[in-house]
Coordinates of C-alpha atoms in Angstrom, one line a residue:
X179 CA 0.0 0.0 0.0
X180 CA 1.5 3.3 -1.1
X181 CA 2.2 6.1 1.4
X182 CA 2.3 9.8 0.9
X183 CA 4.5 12.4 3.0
X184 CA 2.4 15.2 0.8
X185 CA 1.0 17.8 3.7
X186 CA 2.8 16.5 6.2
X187 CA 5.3 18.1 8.9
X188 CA 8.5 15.7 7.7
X189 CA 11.3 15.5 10.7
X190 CA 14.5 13.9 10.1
X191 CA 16.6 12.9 13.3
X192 CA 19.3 11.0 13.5
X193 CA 19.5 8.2 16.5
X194 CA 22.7 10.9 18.5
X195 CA 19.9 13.7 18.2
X196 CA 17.0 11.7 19.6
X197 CA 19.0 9.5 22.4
X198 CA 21.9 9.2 24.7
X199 CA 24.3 7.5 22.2
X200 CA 27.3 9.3 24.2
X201 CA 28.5 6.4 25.4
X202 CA 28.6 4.2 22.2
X203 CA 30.2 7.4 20.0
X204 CA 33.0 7.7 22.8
X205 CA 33.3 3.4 21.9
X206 CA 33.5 4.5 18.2
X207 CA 35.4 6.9 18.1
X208 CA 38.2 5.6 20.3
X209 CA 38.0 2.0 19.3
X210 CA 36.5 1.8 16.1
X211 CA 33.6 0.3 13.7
X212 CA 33.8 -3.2 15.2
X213 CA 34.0 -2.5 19.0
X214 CA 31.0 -0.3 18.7
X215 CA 28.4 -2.8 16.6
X216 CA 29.9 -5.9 18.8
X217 CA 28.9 -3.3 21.8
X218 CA 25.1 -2.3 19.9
X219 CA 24.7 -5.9 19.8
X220 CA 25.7 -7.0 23.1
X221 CA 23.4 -4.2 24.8
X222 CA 20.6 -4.9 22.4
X223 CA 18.0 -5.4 24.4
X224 CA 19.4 -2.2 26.7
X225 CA 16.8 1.4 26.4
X226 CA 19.1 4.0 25.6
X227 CA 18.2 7.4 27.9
X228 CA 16.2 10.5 25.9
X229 CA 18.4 12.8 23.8
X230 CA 18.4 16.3 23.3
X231 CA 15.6 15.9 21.0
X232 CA 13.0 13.5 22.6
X233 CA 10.7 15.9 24.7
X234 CA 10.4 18.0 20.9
X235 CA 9.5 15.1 19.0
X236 CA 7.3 13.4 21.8
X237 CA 5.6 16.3 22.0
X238 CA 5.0 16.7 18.1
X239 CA 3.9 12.9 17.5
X240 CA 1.4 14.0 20.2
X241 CA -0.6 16.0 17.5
X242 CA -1.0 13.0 15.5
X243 CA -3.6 12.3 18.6
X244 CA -5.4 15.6 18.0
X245 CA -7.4 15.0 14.7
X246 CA -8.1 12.3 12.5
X247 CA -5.7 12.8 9.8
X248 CA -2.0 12.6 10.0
X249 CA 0.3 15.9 10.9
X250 CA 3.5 14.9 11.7
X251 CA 6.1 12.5 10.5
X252 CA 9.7 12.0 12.2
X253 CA 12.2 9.6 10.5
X254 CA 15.6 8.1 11.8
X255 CA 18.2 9.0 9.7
X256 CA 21.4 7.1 10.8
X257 CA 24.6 5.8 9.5
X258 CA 24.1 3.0 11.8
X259 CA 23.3 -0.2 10.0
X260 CA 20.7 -2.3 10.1
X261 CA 22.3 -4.9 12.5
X262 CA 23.2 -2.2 14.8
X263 CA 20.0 -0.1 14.6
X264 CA 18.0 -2.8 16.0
X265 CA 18.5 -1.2 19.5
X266 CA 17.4 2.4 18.4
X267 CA 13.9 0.4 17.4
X268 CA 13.9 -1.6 20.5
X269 CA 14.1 1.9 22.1
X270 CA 11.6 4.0 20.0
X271 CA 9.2 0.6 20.9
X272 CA 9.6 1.0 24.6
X273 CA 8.7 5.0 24.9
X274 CA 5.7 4.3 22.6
X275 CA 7.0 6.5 19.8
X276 CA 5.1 6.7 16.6
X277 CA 8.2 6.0 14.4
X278 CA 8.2 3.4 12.1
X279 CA 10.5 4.6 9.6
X280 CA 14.3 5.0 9.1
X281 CA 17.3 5.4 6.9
X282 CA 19.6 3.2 7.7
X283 CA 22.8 3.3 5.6
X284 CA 25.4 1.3 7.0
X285 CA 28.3 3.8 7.6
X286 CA 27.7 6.0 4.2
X287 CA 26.4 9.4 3.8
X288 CA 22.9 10.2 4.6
X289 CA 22.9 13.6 2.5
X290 CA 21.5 12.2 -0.7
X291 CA 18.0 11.1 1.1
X292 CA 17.4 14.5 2.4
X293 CA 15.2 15.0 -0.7
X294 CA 14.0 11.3 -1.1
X295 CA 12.2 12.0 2.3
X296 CA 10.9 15.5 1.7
X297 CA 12.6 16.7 4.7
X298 CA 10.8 20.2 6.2
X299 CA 13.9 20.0 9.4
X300 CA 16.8 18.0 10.3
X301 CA 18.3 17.7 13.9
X302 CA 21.4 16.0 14.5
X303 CA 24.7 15.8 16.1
X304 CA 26.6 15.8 13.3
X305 CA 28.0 19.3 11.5
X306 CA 28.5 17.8 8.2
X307 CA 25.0 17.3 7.9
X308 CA 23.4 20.1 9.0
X309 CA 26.0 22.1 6.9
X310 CA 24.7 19.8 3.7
X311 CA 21.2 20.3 5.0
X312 CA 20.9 23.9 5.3
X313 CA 22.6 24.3 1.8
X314 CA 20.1 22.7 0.3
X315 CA 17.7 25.0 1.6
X316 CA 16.3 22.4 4.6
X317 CA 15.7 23.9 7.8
X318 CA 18.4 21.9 10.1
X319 CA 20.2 22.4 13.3
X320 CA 23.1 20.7 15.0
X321 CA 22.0 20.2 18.7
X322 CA 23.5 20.5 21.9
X323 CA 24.0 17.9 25.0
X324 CA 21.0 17.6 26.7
X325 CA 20.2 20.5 29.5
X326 CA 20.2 18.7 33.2
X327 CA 17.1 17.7 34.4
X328 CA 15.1 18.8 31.4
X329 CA 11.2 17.9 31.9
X330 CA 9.6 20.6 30.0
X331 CA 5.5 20.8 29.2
X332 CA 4.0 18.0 28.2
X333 CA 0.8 19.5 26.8
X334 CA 2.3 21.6 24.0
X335 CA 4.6 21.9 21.9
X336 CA 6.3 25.4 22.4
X337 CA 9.5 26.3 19.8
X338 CA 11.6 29.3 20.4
X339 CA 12.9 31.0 17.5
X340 CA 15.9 33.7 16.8
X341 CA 14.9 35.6 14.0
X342 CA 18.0 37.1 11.8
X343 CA 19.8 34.2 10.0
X344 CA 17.0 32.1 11.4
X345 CA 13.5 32.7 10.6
X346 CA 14.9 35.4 8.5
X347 CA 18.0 35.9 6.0
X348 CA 21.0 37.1 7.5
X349 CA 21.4 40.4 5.3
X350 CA 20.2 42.5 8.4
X351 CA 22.6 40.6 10.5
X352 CA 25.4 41.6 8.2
X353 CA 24.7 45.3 8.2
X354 CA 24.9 44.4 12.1
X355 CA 28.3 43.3 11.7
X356 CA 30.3 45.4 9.5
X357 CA 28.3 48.7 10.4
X358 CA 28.0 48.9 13.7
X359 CA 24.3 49.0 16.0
X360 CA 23.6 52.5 14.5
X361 CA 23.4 51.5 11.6
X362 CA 21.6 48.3 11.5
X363 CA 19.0 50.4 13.4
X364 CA 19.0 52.8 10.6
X365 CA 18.7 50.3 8.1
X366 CA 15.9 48.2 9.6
X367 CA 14.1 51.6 10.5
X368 CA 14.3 52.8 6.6
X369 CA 13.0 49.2 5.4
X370 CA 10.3 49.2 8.3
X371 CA 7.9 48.6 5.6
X372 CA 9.8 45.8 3.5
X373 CA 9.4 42.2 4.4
X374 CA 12.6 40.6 5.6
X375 CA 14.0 38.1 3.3
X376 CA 13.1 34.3 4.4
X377 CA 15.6 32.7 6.5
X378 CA 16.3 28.8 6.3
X379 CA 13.9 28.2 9.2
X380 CA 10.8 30.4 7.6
X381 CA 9.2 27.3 5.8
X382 CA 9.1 25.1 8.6
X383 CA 7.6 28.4 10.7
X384 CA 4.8 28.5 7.9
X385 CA 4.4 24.1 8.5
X386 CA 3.7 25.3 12.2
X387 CA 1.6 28.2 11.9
X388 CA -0.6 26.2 9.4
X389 CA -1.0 23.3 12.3
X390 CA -1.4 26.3 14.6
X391 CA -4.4 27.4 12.1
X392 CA -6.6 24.2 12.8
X393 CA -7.6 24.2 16.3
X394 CA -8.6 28.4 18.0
X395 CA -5.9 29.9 19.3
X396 CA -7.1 29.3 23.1
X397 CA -6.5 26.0 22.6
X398 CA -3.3 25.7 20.2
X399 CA -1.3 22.5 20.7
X400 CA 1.6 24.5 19.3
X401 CA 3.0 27.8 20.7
X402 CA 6.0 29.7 18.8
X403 CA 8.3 32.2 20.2
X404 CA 10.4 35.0 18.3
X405 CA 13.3 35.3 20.9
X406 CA 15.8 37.8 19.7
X407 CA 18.5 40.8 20.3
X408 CA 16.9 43.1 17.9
X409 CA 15.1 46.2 20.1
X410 CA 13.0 49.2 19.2
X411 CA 13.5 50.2 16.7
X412 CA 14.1 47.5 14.7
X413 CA 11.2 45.5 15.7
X414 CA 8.5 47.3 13.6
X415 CA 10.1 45.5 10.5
X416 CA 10.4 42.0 12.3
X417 CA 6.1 42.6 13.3
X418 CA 5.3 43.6 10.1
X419 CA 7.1 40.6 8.2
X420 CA 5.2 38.0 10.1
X421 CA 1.9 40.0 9.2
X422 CA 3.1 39.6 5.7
X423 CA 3.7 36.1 5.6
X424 CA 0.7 35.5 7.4
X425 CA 2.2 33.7 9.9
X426 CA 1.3 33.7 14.0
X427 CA 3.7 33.8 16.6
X428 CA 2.4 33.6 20.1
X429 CA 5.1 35.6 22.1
X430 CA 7.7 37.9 21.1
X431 CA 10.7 39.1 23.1
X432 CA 12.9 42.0 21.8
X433 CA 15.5 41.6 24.7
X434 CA 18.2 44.3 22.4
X435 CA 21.2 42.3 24.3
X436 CA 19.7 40.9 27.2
X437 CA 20.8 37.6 27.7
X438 CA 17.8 34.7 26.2
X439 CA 18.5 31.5 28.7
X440 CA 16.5 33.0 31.5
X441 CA 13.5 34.2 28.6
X442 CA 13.7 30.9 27.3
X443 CA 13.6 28.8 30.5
X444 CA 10.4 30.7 31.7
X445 CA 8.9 30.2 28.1
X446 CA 9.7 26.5 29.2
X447 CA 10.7 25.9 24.8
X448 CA 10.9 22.1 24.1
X449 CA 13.6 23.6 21.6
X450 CA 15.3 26.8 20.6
X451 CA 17.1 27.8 17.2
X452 CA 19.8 30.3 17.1
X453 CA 22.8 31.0 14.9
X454 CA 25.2 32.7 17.4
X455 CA 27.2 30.4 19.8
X456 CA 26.9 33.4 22.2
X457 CA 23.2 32.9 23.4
X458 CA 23.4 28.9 22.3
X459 CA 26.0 28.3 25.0
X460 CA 24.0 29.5 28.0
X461 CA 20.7 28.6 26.9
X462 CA 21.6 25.0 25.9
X463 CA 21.9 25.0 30.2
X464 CA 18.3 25.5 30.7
X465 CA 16.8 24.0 27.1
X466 CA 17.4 21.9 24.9
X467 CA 18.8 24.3 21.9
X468 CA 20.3 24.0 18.1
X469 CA 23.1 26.0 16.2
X470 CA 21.7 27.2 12.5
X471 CA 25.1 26.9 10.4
X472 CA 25.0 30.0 7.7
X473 CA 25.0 28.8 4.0
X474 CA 28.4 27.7 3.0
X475 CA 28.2 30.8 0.5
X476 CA 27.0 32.9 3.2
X477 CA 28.9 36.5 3.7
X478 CA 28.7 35.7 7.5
X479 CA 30.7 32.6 7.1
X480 CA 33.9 34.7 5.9
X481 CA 33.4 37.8 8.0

């Protein structure tokens, strides 16, 4: 019976991204190919602990519940091979996780699938990927270690965004950094009324706002946050974009260099997207978080 991924929120995770593997990539990368599938094997039947990415796609699956047609759905993309991915099954099978398919491909590349699957987001722990990802104009992120003691809502899904070389392209961002603050204000207030560019995360915004656009806002499953350093003035652009796109974001924090961990812990974000290592670092402490890589042709990446 054929299957179609048409209309559907498409997640790609690889095994690191969803579990623990920590361990098992210490065994790999130390001692090699064979020590780590004779170790997969020998802990088979072992549940490996919730990764950085669990509580997101736990939640998300959850909307599968919420209507009677399909909304979301997340596939393992792994170099592991199918001998050594049985545990990652035996896992998804114990936490009752709607998953049922993988890519599996023995040790070589997973790039070229990317498009096979009709990915909307990829989340890994590998930067080669996400690099590749990203250039091909997928939304993808390379994701932290787990924060401690992470147990955030289980009711909705709530996704924290930055917005400049995020949800949006990163031209403002480098007016930012070869001008100055003065003038990236000046140059957002002159454009106040021009729609920022799309960023690599905007489609996969537009996926959620449309899941958003189903249930009344009251009782959204699905709650999105713009969490960035931009201030007055330059907010009136950011507001005005979203109205163009027709997008709805449920919160907005224009924090103009206030640090985001705290924001983003009381938000209580299953995940947060940024580009800048300088706000990843201390909110990947308090939730679970992803780096956006620039295009490799990006202006950002040689500045």
């Amino acid at each position: 019976m054929s299957y179609s991924l048409a209309g559907l929120l498409v997640i790609g995770i690889s095994s690191r991204a969803l579990f623990d593997l920590s361990r098992e990539d210490e065994i790999f990368q130390t001692e090699g190919l064979a020590a780590y599938s004779a170790y997969q094997r020998e802990h088979e039947q072992e549940i490996l602990p919730p990764g950085t990415a669990f509580p997101l796609v736990q939640a998300l699956l959850r909307l599968n519940e919420l209507t009677d047609k399909r909304l979301v759905e997340v596939i393992i993309m792994s170099r592991n091979s199918p001998d050594t991915g049985l545990r990652i099954f035996h896992t998804i099978q114990h936490y009752g996780l709607d998953i049922t398919r993988a890519a599996l491909t023995g040790g070589e590349s997973i790039v070229p699938y990317f498009q096979a699957f009709h990915l909307d987001l990829l989340l890994s722990r590998e930067e080669s990927e996400v690099q590749a990802a990203i250039d091909a104009g997928i939304a993808a992120a390379l994701l932290y270690p787990p924060p401690p003691g992470l147990a955030p809502q289980a009711q909705q899904v709530r996704i924290a965004f930055d917005g400049d070389a995020v949800l949006f392209a990163d031209e403002a961002e480098w007016v930012y950094k070869q001008q100055g603050l003065a003038a990236f204000c000046n140059h957002e207030r002159e454009r106040a009324d021009q729609p920022l560019p799309a960023g690599p995360f905007a489609k996969f915004l537009h996926t959620l706002s449309t899941i958003q656009q189903q249930v009344p806002p009251e009782q959204s499953p699905v709650r999105i946050a713009l969490v960035t350093a931009r201030s007055s003035p330059a907010h009136e652009r950011v507001i005005k974009t979203l109205r163009a796109w027709g997008v709805r974001v449920d919160a907005a924090f224009f924090l103009g260099g206030l640090p985001k961990d705290a924001v983003l812990q009381a938000f209580g974000a299953h995940i947060f997207f940024d580009d800048q290592e300088v706000h990843l670092e201390p909110a990947s402490q308090v939730v679970p978080s992803g780096r956006v890589p620039y295009r490799s042709d990006s202006p950002l990446r040689q500045g």
